[in-house]
């Protein structure tokens, strides 16, 4: 799926640092209203399309139970972005190759584009929007990205951050090479890997200090 370059939308007069900070804090802050597929059957106002298979399920996302109407073949990335409005999760390849759609499922990084939403019942899902503290304080890995200005267009950023947060649960003090290997399932089409790694290593250090 083609995706708009978010950096290109930065209004003039807004510094790059502040723009990235805004994006990183909440991908959903960019109005998702236009993307939302309203779960019409939640309100019972519209009937299901003939022949379709729809089911109302509860997903635990970012600590909240969310009721959502999910098609049998629907992927988690689709549900998160287009039904729950959590557009911080990106869809790049949509075929388990780039990692842009990475979220945490029970603390483990997972490609949401290749995960059927129906299999997520009873699991705890965390997206980039769920990383910051309730008071708005960014997660240490997010702060590391801001400190080091680690991305160019930032399309891949959410996926890299989620993969790193998951990896650091298993190895909180990695070498640069270990971290590179740990997040090797994520690709950056801007190919800014050296800077990304520097930022994520900074994030790892922030986390150890936190
Ligand atoms: S969009 Fe899921 S791996 Fe690329
Ligand atoms: S895809 Fe542009 S910074 Fe990674």
Coordinates of C-alpha atoms and ligand atoms in Angstrom, one line a residue:
X1 CA 0.0 0.0 0.0
X2 CA 1.4 3.4 -0.9
X3 CA 1.8 5.6 2.1
X4 CA 2.2 9.4 2.2
X5 CA 5.6 10.7 3.4
X6 CA 4.6 12.2 6.7
X7 CA 7.7 14.4 6.9
X8 CA 6.7 16.1 3.7
X9 CA 3.5 17.3 5.6
X10 CA 5.4 19.2 8.2
X11 CA 4.1 22.7 8.3
X12 CA 6.5 25.5 7.6
X13 CA 7.9 27.1 10.7
X14 CA 7.8 23.8 12.6
X15 CA 11.3 22.5 13.4
X16 CA 12.1 19.0 12.2
X17 CA 12.8 18.0 15.8
X18 CA 9.4 19.1 17.0
X19 CA 7.7 17.6 14.0
X20 CA 9.3 14.2 14.6
X21 CA 8.5 14.5 18.3
X22 CA 4.8 15.0 17.4
X23 CA 4.8 12.0 15.1
X24 CA 6.6 9.7 17.5
X25 CA 4.4 10.6 20.5
X26 CA 1.2 9.5 18.7
X27 CA 0.8 8.4 15.2
X28 CA -2.9 8.6 16.0
X29 CA -2.6 12.3 16.7
X30 CA -2.7 12.8 13.0
X31 CA -6.4 12.8 12.4
X32 CA -7.4 9.3 11.5
X33 CA -11.0 10.2 11.0
X34 CA -10.8 9.9 7.3
X35 CA -9.3 6.4 7.5
X36 CA -11.7 5.0 10.0
X37 CA -14.0 2.3 8.8
X38 CA -16.8 2.8 11.1
X39 CA -17.8 -0.5 12.6
X40 CA -21.3 0.0 11.5
X41 CA -22.5 -3.2 12.9
X42 CA -21.4 -2.1 16.4
X43 CA -24.4 0.2 16.4
X44 CA -26.6 -2.2 14.6
X45 CA -27.6 0.5 12.2
X46 CA -26.5 -1.3 9.0
X47 CA -26.8 -4.9 8.1
X48 CA -23.7 -7.0 7.1
X49 CA -23.0 -7.4 3.4
X50 CA -24.6 -10.6 2.1
X51 CA -22.3 -13.5 2.3
X52 CA -19.8 -11.7 4.6
X53 CA -18.6 -13.2 7.8
X54 CA -18.3 -10.6 10.6
X55 CA -17.8 -11.1 14.3
X56 CA -17.7 -8.8 17.2
X57 CA -14.7 -9.5 19.4
X58 CA -12.8 -7.8 22.2
X59 CA -9.2 -6.8 21.7
X60 CA -7.0 -5.6 24.5
X61 CA -5.0 -2.8 22.9
X62 CA -2.7 -0.5 24.9
X63 CA -4.3 -1.6 28.1
X64 CA -7.9 -1.0 27.0
X65 CA -10.5 -3.5 26.0
X66 CA -11.9 -2.5 22.6
X67 CA -14.9 -4.0 21.0
X68 CA -14.5 -4.3 17.2
X69 CA -16.3 -5.9 14.4
X70 CA -13.7 -8.1 12.5
X71 CA -13.9 -9.9 9.3
X72 CA -12.7 -13.5 9.3
X73 CA -9.7 -12.8 7.1
X74 CA -8.8 -9.4 8.6
X75 CA -5.3 -8.6 9.6
X76 CA -4.4 -7.0 12.9
X77 CA -2.7 -4.1 11.0
X78 CA -6.0 -3.4 9.2
X79 CA -8.0 -3.5 12.4
X80 CA -5.6 -1.3 14.3
X81 CA -5.3 1.3 11.6
X82 CA -8.7 1.4 10.0
X83 CA -11.1 0.4 12.7
X84 CA -9.4 1.6 15.9
X85 CA -7.7 4.6 14.4
X86 CA -4.2 3.6 15.6
X87 CA -2.4 4.9 12.5
X88 CA 1.0 4.9 14.2
X89 CA 1.2 1.3 13.0
X90 CA 2.3 1.5 9.4
X91 CA 1.7 -0.9 6.5
X92 CA 4.6 -1.1 4.1
X93 CA 4.9 -4.3 2.3
X94 CA 1.8 -6.0 3.8
X95 CA 3.6 -9.3 3.4
X96 CA 5.8 -9.9 6.4
X97 CA 9.0 -8.5 4.9
X98 CA 9.6 -4.9 6.1
X99 CA 8.5 -4.8 9.8
X100 CA 6.8 -1.4 9.5
X101 CA 3.7 -2.9 11.0
X102 CA 5.4 -4.3 14.1
X103 CA 3.5 -4.3 17.3
X104 CA 4.0 -6.1 20.6
X105 CA 1.7 -9.1 21.4
X106 CA 2.2 -10.2 24.9
X107 CA 5.5 -8.3 24.9
X108 CA 6.8 -10.0 21.8
X109 CA 7.3 -8.1 18.5
X110 CA 5.0 -9.3 15.8
X111 CA 4.2 -8.3 12.2
X112 CA 0.6 -7.2 12.5
X113 CA 0.1 -7.3 8.7
X114 CA 0.5 -11.1 8.9
X115 CA -1.5 -11.7 12.0
X116 CA -5.2 -12.5 11.8
X117 CA -7.1 -10.3 14.2
X118 CA -9.3 -13.2 15.3
X119 CA -6.2 -14.9 16.8
X120 CA -5.6 -12.0 19.1
X121 CA -8.5 -12.6 21.5
X122 CA -7.1 -12.7 25.1
X123 CA -3.7 -11.3 24.0
X124 CA -2.3 -8.0 25.1
X125 CA -1.5 -5.8 22.1
X126 CA 0.7 -2.7 22.4
X127 CA 1.2 -0.2 19.6
X128 CA 3.4 2.8 19.3
X129 CA 0.5 4.9 20.8
X130 CA 0.7 2.8 23.9
X131 CA 4.3 3.3 24.8
X132 CA 4.3 6.7 26.4
X133 CA 3.3 7.0 30.1
X134 CA -0.1 8.2 31.1
X135 CA 1.3 11.6 31.8
X136 CA 2.6 11.9 28.3
X137 CA 6.3 11.1 29.1
X138 CA 7.8 9.3 26.2
X139 CA 9.2 5.8 26.5
X140 CA 13.0 5.8 26.9
X141 CA 13.4 4.3 23.4
X142 CA 11.2 7.0 21.9
X143 CA 13.2 9.6 23.7
X144 CA 16.4 8.1 22.3
X145 CA 15.1 8.6 18.8
X146 CA 14.4 12.2 19.5
X147 CA 17.7 12.7 21.2
X148 CA 19.6 11.3 18.2
X149 CA 17.2 12.3 15.4
X150 CA 17.4 8.8 14.2
X151 CA 15.2 8.7 11.1
X152 CA 14.7 10.4 7.8
X153 CA 11.1 10.1 6.6
X154 CA 10.2 8.1 9.8
X155 CA 7.8 5.8 8.0
X156 CA 9.6 2.8 9.4
X157 CA 10.1 4.4 12.8
X158 CA 7.2 2.9 14.7
X159 CA 8.1 -0.6 13.6
X160 CA 11.7 -0.1 14.6
X161 CA 10.8 1.3 18.0
X162 CA 8.4 -1.5 18.7
X163 CA 10.9 -4.2 17.6
X164 CA 13.5 -2.6 19.8
X165 CA 11.3 -2.3 22.9
X166 CA 10.5 -6.0 22.5
X167 CA 14.1 -7.0 21.9
X168 CA 15.3 -5.1 25.0
X169 CA 13.0 -7.2 27.1
X170 CA 15.2 -10.2 26.3
X171 CA 18.5 -8.3 26.1
X172 CA 18.5 -5.0 28.0
X173 CA 22.2 -4.3 27.4
X174 CA 23.0 -5.3 23.9
X175 CA 26.1 -4.5 21.9
X176 CA 25.4 -2.5 18.7
X177 CA 25.8 -5.7 16.7
X178 CA 23.4 -7.6 18.9
X179 CA 20.8 -4.9 18.6
X180 CA 21.3 -4.8 14.8
X181 CA 20.7 -8.5 14.7
X182 CA 17.7 -8.3 17.1
X183 CA 15.9 -5.9 14.9
X184 CA 17.0 -7.2 11.6
X185 CA 13.4 -8.0 10.7
X186 CA 12.8 -4.3 10.1
X187 CA 13.8 -2.5 7.0
X188 CA 14.2 1.2 6.2
X189 CA 13.6 2.3 2.7
X190 CA 15.7 5.5 3.4
X191 CA 18.5 3.1 4.4
X192 CA 19.5 5.2 7.3
X193 CA 20.5 2.2 9.4
X194 CA 23.6 3.6 11.0
X195 CA 21.8 6.6 12.4
X196 CA 18.8 4.4 13.4
X197 CA 21.0 2.1 15.3
X198 CA 22.7 5.0 17.1
X199 CA 19.3 6.3 18.2
X200 CA 18.0 2.9 19.3
X201 CA 21.2 2.3 21.3
X202 CA 20.6 5.6 22.9
X203 CA 17.1 4.4 23.7
X204 CA 18.4 1.2 25.2
X205 CA 20.7 3.3 27.4
X206 CA 17.8 5.5 28.4
X207 CA 15.8 2.5 29.4
X208 CA 18.6 1.1 31.6
X209 CA 18.8 4.4 33.4
X210 CA 15.0 4.8 33.8
Ligands
LIG1 S1 3.9 -4.2 6.5 FE1 4.0 -5.9 7.8 S2 6.0 -6.6 7.5 FE2 5.8 -5.0 6.0
LIG2 S1 11.8 4.4 5.7 FE1 12.4 6.5 5.8 S2 13.5 6.6 7.7 FE2 13.1 4.5 7.4

